[in-house]
PDB file of C-alpha atoms in Angstrom:
ATOM      1  CA  ARG A   1      42.309 -82.993  -7.733  1.00  0.00           C
ATOM      2  CA  TYR A   2      41.912 -86.726  -7.540  1.00  0.00           C
ATOM      3  CA  TRP A   3      44.339 -89.523  -6.867  1.00  0.00           C
ATOM      4  CA  LEU A   4      43.669 -92.498  -9.141  1.00  0.00           C
ATOM      5  CA  PRO A   5      45.776 -95.470  -8.079  1.00  0.00           C
ATOM      6  CA  PHE A   6      46.673 -97.941 -10.817  1.00  0.00           C
ATOM      7  CA  PHE A   7      44.416 -96.145 -13.239  1.00  0.00           C
ATOM      8  CA  ASN A   8      45.674 -95.318 -16.693  1.00  0.00           C
ATOM      9  CA  GLN A   9      43.334 -92.719 -18.088  1.00  0.00           C
ATOM     10  CA  LYS A  10      44.975 -92.796 -21.487  1.00  0.00           C
ATOM     11  CA  HIS A  11      44.567 -96.492 -22.202  1.00  0.00           C
ATOM     12  CA  HIS A  12      41.498 -97.181 -20.023  1.00  0.00           C
ATOM     13  CA  PRO A  13      39.278 -94.117 -20.192  1.00  0.00           C
ATOM     14  CA  HIS A  14      36.351 -94.326 -17.821  1.00  0.00           C
ATOM     15  CA  PRO A  15      32.955 -93.648 -19.401  1.00  0.00           C
ATOM     16  CA  HIS A  16      32.056 -91.029 -16.795  1.00  0.00           C
ATOM     17  CA  LEU A  17      35.403 -89.273 -17.235  1.00  0.00           C
ATOM     18  CA  ARG A  18      34.757 -89.056 -20.946  1.00  0.00           C
ATOM     19  CA  HIS A  19      31.604 -87.098 -20.193  1.00  0.00           C
ATOM     20  CA  GLY A  20      33.223 -84.875 -17.587  1.00  0.00           C
ATOM     21  CA  LYS A  21      31.776 -86.793 -14.619  1.00  0.00           C
ATOM     22  CA  PHE A  22      33.681 -88.510 -11.873  1.00  0.00           C
ATOM     23  CA  PRO A  23      32.343 -91.796 -10.495  1.00  0.00           C
ATOM     24  CA  HIS A  24      31.876 -92.314  -6.774  1.00  0.00           C
ATOM     25  CA  PHE A  25      34.213 -95.306  -6.790  1.00  0.00           C
ATOM     26  CA  LEU A  26      36.976 -96.510  -9.067  1.00  0.00           C
ATOM     27  CA  ASP A  27      38.836 -99.762  -8.814  1.00  0.00           C
ATOM     28  CA  ASN A  28      41.527-101.513 -10.827  1.00  0.00           C
ATOM     29  CA  HIS A  29      39.013-102.985 -13.247  1.00  0.00           C
ATOM     30  CA  GLU A  30      37.227-100.907 -15.775  1.00  0.00           C
ATOM     31  CA  ARG A  31      33.518-100.801 -15.017  1.00  0.00           C
ATOM     32  CA  ASP A  32      30.680 -99.462 -17.051  1.00  0.00           C
ATOM     33  CA  TYR A  33      28.650 -97.061 -14.919  1.00  0.00           C
ATOM     34  CA  SER A  34      26.383 -95.949 -17.708  1.00  0.00           C
ATOM     35  CA  PRO A  35      22.632 -95.864 -16.946  1.00  0.00           C
ATOM     36  CA  GLN A  36      22.031 -98.340 -19.753  1.00  0.00           C
ATOM     37  CA  LYS A  37      24.197-100.952 -18.036  1.00  0.00           C
ATOM     38  CA  ASN A  38      23.226-100.026 -14.481  1.00  0.00           C
ATOM     39  CA  PRO A  39      19.594 -98.894 -14.431  1.00  0.00           C
ATOM     40  CA  PRO A  40      18.415 -97.575 -11.064  1.00  0.00           C
ATOM     41  CA  GLU A  41      16.749-100.270  -9.010  1.00  0.00           C
ATOM     42  CA  LYS A  42      13.012 -99.788  -8.862  1.00  0.00           C
ATOM     43  CA  SER A  43      11.424 -99.384  -5.481  1.00  0.00           C
ATOM     44  CA  ILE A  44       8.810-101.822  -4.278  1.00  0.00           C
ATOM     45  CA  HIS A  45       6.203 -99.138  -4.955  1.00  0.00           C
ATOM     46  CA  ALA A  46       7.319 -98.897  -8.563  1.00  0.00           C
ATOM     47  CA  ARG A  47       6.969-102.639  -8.988  1.00  0.00           C
ATOM     48  CA  ARG A  48       3.438-102.686  -7.593  1.00  0.00           C
ATOM     49  CA  ASN A  49       0.699-103.030 -10.125  1.00  0.00           C
ATOM     50  CA  LEU A  50      -2.491-101.877  -8.464  1.00  0.00           C
ATOM     51  CA  ASP A  51      -4.446-102.713 -11.589  1.00  0.00           C
ATOM     52  CA  ILE A  52      -3.576-106.412 -11.213  1.00  0.00           C
ATOM     53  CA  VAL A  53      -6.416-108.660 -12.410  1.00  0.00           C
ATOM     54  CA  CYS A  54      -6.451-110.759  -9.232  1.00  0.00           C
ATOM     55  CA  ILE A  55      -4.331-111.626  -6.199  1.00  0.00           C
ATOM     56  CA  SER A  56      -2.799-115.090  -5.858  1.00  0.00           C
ATOM     57  CA  THR A  57      -0.248-114.801  -2.991  1.00  0.00           C
ATOM     58  CA  ARG A  58      -0.132-113.507   0.573  1.00  0.00           C
ATOM     59  CA  ALA A  59       2.539-110.970  -0.427  1.00  0.00           C
ATOM     60  CA  GLU A  60       0.259-109.471  -3.080  1.00  0.00           C
ATOM     61  CA  LEU A  61      -2.603-109.323  -0.587  1.00  0.00           C
ATOM     62  CA  ALA A  62      -0.426-107.622   2.041  1.00  0.00           C
ATOM     63  CA  LEU A  63       0.685-105.000  -0.504  1.00  0.00           C
ATOM     64  CA  ARG A  64      -2.900-103.770  -0.626  1.00  0.00           C
ATOM     65  CA  GLN A  65      -2.792-102.684   3.046  1.00  0.00           C
ATOM     66  CA  SER A  66      -1.478 -99.162   2.420  1.00  0.00           C
ATOM     67  CA  GLU A  67      -3.742 -98.706  -0.606  1.00  0.00           C
ATOM     68  CA  VAL A  68      -6.831 -99.605   1.412  1.00  0.00           C
ATOM     69  CA  MET A  69      -5.875 -97.359   4.336  1.00  0.00           C
ATOM     70  CA  GLN A  70      -5.247 -94.300   2.148  1.00  0.00           C
ATOM     71  CA  ALA A  71      -8.174 -94.788  -0.229  1.00  0.00           C
ATOM     72  CA  THR A  72     -10.775 -92.027  -0.410  1.00  0.00           C
ATOM     73  CA  THR A  73     -13.051 -94.049  -2.693  1.00  0.00           C
ATOM     74  CA  PRO A  74     -14.324 -97.652  -2.445  1.00  0.00           C
ATOM     75  CA  VAL A  75     -11.653-100.317  -2.978  1.00  0.00           C
ATOM     76  CA  VAL A  76     -12.088-103.760  -4.541  1.00  0.00           C
ATOM     77  CA  ILE A  77      -9.600-106.519  -3.660  1.00  0.00           C
ATOM     78  CA  PRO A  78      -9.949-109.343  -6.219  1.00  0.00           C
ATOM     79  CA  LEU A  79      -8.748-112.857  -5.334  1.00  0.00           C
ATOM     80  CA  CYS A  80      -7.672-115.418  -7.930  1.00  0.00           C
ATOM     81  CA  VAL A  81      -9.159-118.887  -7.972  1.00  0.00           C
ATOM     82  CA  GLY A  82      -6.936-121.132  -5.875  1.00  0.00           C
ATOM     83  CA  SER A  83      -5.572-121.379  -2.334  1.00  0.00           C
ATOM     84  CA  ILE A  84      -3.538-118.716  -0.497  1.00  0.00           C
ATOM     85  CA  ASP A  85      -1.612-119.719   2.619  1.00  0.00           C
ATOM     86  CA  ILE A  86      -1.824-116.843   5.117  1.00  0.00           C
ATOM     87  CA  ILE A  87       1.213-117.573   7.302  1.00  0.00           C
ATOM     88  CA  SER A  88       0.693-114.445   9.434  1.00  0.00           C
ATOM     89  CA  PRO A  89      -2.336-112.196  10.054  1.00  0.00           C
ATOM     90  CA  ILE A  90      -3.171-109.397   7.618  1.00  0.00           C
ATOM     91  CA  ILE A  91      -4.946-106.303   8.957  1.00  0.00           C
ATOM     92  CA  PHE A  92      -6.695-103.764   6.724  1.00  0.00           C
ATOM     93  CA  PHE A  93      -7.343-100.349   8.284  1.00  0.00           C
ATOM     94  CA  HIS A  94      -9.870 -98.553   6.110  1.00  0.00           C
ATOM     95  CA  GLN A  95     -11.805 -95.301   5.992  1.00  0.00           C
ATOM     96  CA  ASN A  96     -13.863 -96.199   2.936  1.00  0.00           C
ATOM     97  CA  ASP A  97     -15.830 -99.188   1.677  1.00  0.00           C
ATOM     98  CA  VAL A  98     -13.818-102.337   0.966  1.00  0.00           C
ATOM     99  CA  THR A  99     -14.869-105.365  -1.098  1.00  0.00           C
ATOM    100  CA  LEU A 100     -12.952-108.645  -1.004  1.00  0.00           C
ATOM    101  CA  GLN A 101     -14.234-110.883  -3.756  1.00  0.00           C
ATOM    102  CA  CYS A 102     -13.369-114.040  -5.650  1.00  0.00           C
ATOM    103  CA  VAL A 103     -12.796-113.668  -9.378  1.00  0.00           C
ATOM    104  CA  SER A 104     -14.430-116.866 -10.607  1.00  0.00           C
ATOM    105  CA  GLU A 105     -16.225-117.861 -13.783  1.00  0.00           C
ATOM    106  CA  SER A 106     -18.732-119.751 -11.662  1.00  0.00           C
ATOM    107  CA  PRO A 107     -20.388-117.276  -9.270  1.00  0.00           C
ATOM    108  CA  LEU A 108     -22.161-120.040  -7.379  1.00  0.00           C
ATOM    109  CA  ILE A 109     -18.989-121.851  -6.270  1.00  0.00           C
ATOM    110  CA  SER A 110     -16.476-120.396  -3.839  1.00  0.00           C
ATOM    111  CA  LYS A 111     -13.102-121.345  -5.329  1.00  0.00           C
ATOM    112  CA  CYS A 112     -10.917-118.711  -3.659  1.00  0.00           C
ATOM    113  CA  ILE A 113      -9.552-120.270  -0.478  1.00  0.00           C
ATOM    114  CA  LEU A 114      -7.751-118.504   2.366  1.00  0.00           C
ATOM    115  CA  THR A 115      -6.115-120.910   4.779  1.00  0.00           C
ATOM    116  CA  THR A 116      -3.104-121.322   7.048  1.00  0.00           C
ATOM    117  CA  THR A 117      -0.791-124.222   7.735  1.00  0.00           C
ATOM    118  CA  GLY A 118       0.025-123.160  11.302  1.00  0.00           C
ATOM    119  CA  THR A 119      -1.615-121.624  14.361  1.00  0.00           C
ATOM    120  CA  LEU A 120      -2.114-117.854  14.375  1.00  0.00           C
ATOM    121  CA  TYR A 121      -2.373-115.663  17.460  1.00  0.00           C
ATOM    122  CA  ASP A 122      -4.727-113.083  15.992  1.00  0.00           C
ATOM    123  CA  SER A 123      -7.399-113.335  13.317  1.00  0.00           C
ATOM    124  CA  MET A 124      -6.136-114.388   9.897  1.00  0.00           C
ATOM    125  CA  LEU A 125      -7.843-111.534   8.062  1.00  0.00           C
ATOM    126  CA  LYS A 126      -9.035-108.441   9.903  1.00  0.00           C
ATOM    127  CA  PHE A 127     -10.816-105.293   8.701  1.00  0.00           C
ATOM    128  CA  ILE A 128     -10.820-102.301  11.076  1.00  0.00           C
ATOM    129  CA  SER A 129     -12.690 -99.101  10.297  1.00  0.00           C
ATOM    130  CA  ILE A 130     -10.742 -95.975  11.309  1.00  0.00           C
ATOM    131  CA  PHE A 131     -11.761 -92.375  12.119  1.00  0.00           C
ATOM    132  CA  ASP A 132     -15.217 -93.615  13.218  1.00  0.00           C
ATOM    133  CA  THR A 133     -16.331 -93.805   9.615  1.00  0.00           C
ATOM    134  CA  ALA A 134     -19.391 -95.765   8.513  1.00  0.00           C
ATOM    135  CA  SER A 135     -17.368 -97.591   5.886  1.00  0.00           C
ATOM    136  CA  LYS A 136     -18.699-100.973   4.860  1.00  0.00           C
ATOM    137  CA  VAL A 137     -16.954-104.304   4.278  1.00  0.00           C
ATOM    138  CA  HIS A 138     -18.288-106.769   1.718  1.00  0.00           C
ATOM    139  CA  ILE A 139     -16.826-110.274   1.478  1.00  0.00           C
ATOM    140  CA  ASP A 140     -18.029-112.301  -1.498  1.00  0.00           C
ATOM    141  CA  GLY A 141     -17.282-115.824  -2.715  1.00  0.00           C
ATOM    142  CA  VAL A 142     -14.363-116.598  -0.383  1.00  0.00           C
ATOM    143  CA  THR A 143     -13.662-119.801   1.559  1.00  0.00           C
ATOM    144  CA  PHE A 144     -11.987-119.479   4.973  1.00  0.00           C
ATOM    145  CA  GLN A 145     -10.602-122.889   5.769  1.00  0.00           C
ATOM    146  CA  SER A 146      -8.584-124.670   8.500  1.00  0.00           C
ATOM    147  CA  VAL A 147      -7.656-121.543  10.456  1.00  0.00           C
ATOM    148  CA  SER A 148      -6.633-121.992  14.096  1.00  0.00           C
ATOM    149  CA  THR A 149      -6.304-118.899  16.323  1.00  0.00           C
ATOM    150  CA  GLN A 150      -5.125-118.431  19.908  1.00  0.00           C
ATOM    151  CA  HIS A 151      -6.541-114.981  20.717  1.00  0.00           C
ATOM    152  CA  ALA A 152      -9.846-114.945  22.601  1.00  0.00           C
ATOM    153  CA  ASP A 153     -11.521-112.995  19.806  1.00  0.00           C
ATOM    154  CA  GLY A 154      -9.460-114.529  17.021  1.00  0.00           C
ATOM    155  CA  ALA A 155     -11.172-115.915  13.954  1.00  0.00           C
ATOM    156  CA  ALA A 156     -10.637-116.704  10.306  1.00  0.00           C
ATOM    157  CA  LEU A 157     -12.308-113.362   9.505  1.00  0.00           C
ATOM    158  CA  SER A 158     -12.679-110.407  11.849  1.00  0.00           C
ATOM    159  CA  ILE A 159     -14.573-107.175  11.120  1.00  0.00           C
ATOM    160  CA  ILE A 160     -14.547-104.157  13.442  1.00  0.00           C
ATOM    161  CA  GLY A 161     -16.558-101.068  12.531  1.00  0.00           C
ATOM    162  CA  ASN A 162     -20.013 -99.545  12.245  1.00  0.00           C
ATOM    163  CA  GLY A 163     -21.009-101.088   8.942  1.00  0.00           C
ATOM    164  CA  PRO A 164     -23.376-102.347   7.749  1.00  0.00           C
ATOM    165  CA  HIS A 165     -21.239-105.206   6.479  1.00  0.00           C
ATOM    166  CA  THR A 166     -22.252-108.039   4.170  1.00  0.00           C
ATOM    167  CA  ILE A 167     -20.898-111.554   3.707  1.00  0.00           C
ATOM    168  CA  THR A 168     -22.229-113.385   0.670  1.00  0.00           C
ATOM    169  CA  ARG A 169     -21.514-116.765  -0.952  1.00  0.00           C
ATOM    170  CA  CYS A 170     -18.735-117.499   1.572  1.00  0.00           C
ATOM    171  CA  THR A 171     -17.790-120.762   3.259  1.00  0.00           C
ATOM    172  CA  PHE A 172     -16.214-121.112   6.708  1.00  0.00           C
ATOM    173  CA  GLN A 173     -14.862-124.631   7.122  1.00  0.00           C
ATOM    174  CA  ASP A 174     -12.948-126.355   9.932  1.00  0.00           C
ATOM    175  CA  ASN A 175     -11.864-123.169  11.727  1.00  0.00           C
ATOM    176  CA  THR A 176     -11.096-123.313  15.452  1.00  0.00           C
ATOM    177  CA  ASN A 177     -10.383-120.991  18.370  1.00  0.00           C
ATOM    178  CA  ARG A 178      -8.328-121.903  21.414  1.00  0.00           C
ATOM    179  CA  PHE A 179     -11.018-120.542  23.759  1.00  0.00           C
ATOM    180  CA  GLY A 180     -13.808-122.440  22.039  1.00  0.00           C
ATOM    181  CA  ARG A 181     -15.483-119.326  20.645  1.00  0.00           C
ATOM    182  CA  GLY A 182     -16.000-120.704  17.152  1.00  0.00           C
ATOM    183  CA  GLY A 183     -13.031-119.397  15.216  1.00  0.00           C
ATOM    184  CA  ALA A 184     -14.944-118.729  11.997  1.00  0.00           C
ATOM    185  CA  LEU A 185     -16.165-115.138  12.228  1.00  0.00           C
ATOM    186  CA  SER A 186     -15.598-112.356  14.759  1.00  0.00           C
ATOM    187  CA  ILE A 187     -17.796-109.263  14.376  1.00  0.00           C
ATOM    188  CA  ILE A 188     -17.809-106.030  16.382  1.00  0.00           C
ATOM    189  CA  SER A 189     -20.374-103.980  14.488  1.00  0.00           C
ATOM    190  CA  ASP A 190     -23.880-102.579  14.517  1.00  0.00           C
ATOM    191  CA  THR A 191     -25.122-104.513  11.490  1.00  0.00           C
ATOM    192  CA  VAL A 192     -23.912-107.610   9.645  1.00  0.00           C
ATOM    193  CA  VAL A 193     -25.821-109.311   6.856  1.00  0.00           C
ATOM    194  CA  LEU A 194     -25.040-112.944   6.057  1.00  0.00           C
ATOM    195  CA  GLY A 195     -26.072-113.942   2.557  1.00  0.00           C
ATOM    196  CA  SER A 196     -28.221-117.032   2.046  1.00  0.00           C
ATOM    197  CA  GLN A 197     -25.342-118.859   0.356  1.00  0.00           C
ATOM    198  CA  THR A 198     -22.894-118.313   3.237  1.00  0.00           C
ATOM    199  CA  THR A 199     -22.280-121.552   5.133  1.00  0.00           C
ATOM    200  CA  VAL A 200     -20.340-122.688   8.188  1.00  0.00           C
ATOM    201  CA  ILE A 201     -18.979-126.240   8.151  1.00  0.00           C
ATOM    202  CA  ILE A 202     -17.658-127.775  11.374  1.00  0.00           C
ATOM    203  CA  ASP A 203     -15.189-130.653  11.392  1.00  0.00           C
ATOM    204  CA  GLU A 204     -16.848-133.190  13.680  1.00  0.00           C
ATOM    205  CA  SER A 205     -13.711-135.293  13.900  1.00  0.00           C
TER     206      SER A 205
END
């Protein structure tokens, strides 16, 4: 038994009532509750496209955090050509190999730029190996630019884990640390290989 105030079932039949279903809420105005008119809202996981060609925003980069942490096979994180403003640090916990690379038609020029417009407390981008795995991090063709950190070990890029890790064709430019410890690259690892085309540029001004 249901009490339907101000509801005339004869002249205003409700679509759910026609199909023997009762809606959770009825008001004075006829509403169409059919799935065609009110499709269920997709979750953020349903909207994610992990096969995306390349990443162009901080939000897209941050969405890869759970994927990297749960991966049981090597993961590639492709960056689009352009600049991404990292307004807050992004930390990747990983148990398998991770590659962050620039998707560029010119492999000799680093056109994928990660930067920040403010001052960060921790490192802008941090990779931490979990479960004592020997997972490797490879950074290729990325520019880390104008990053200022306040943590003693903060840097534009931080890598923690056994490795070996490789950094190739990358540029670190005008990055600073409050404690004067460089601010470009922070490494806690057994082995790190810097490619011949990786450069560090200091703003002398």
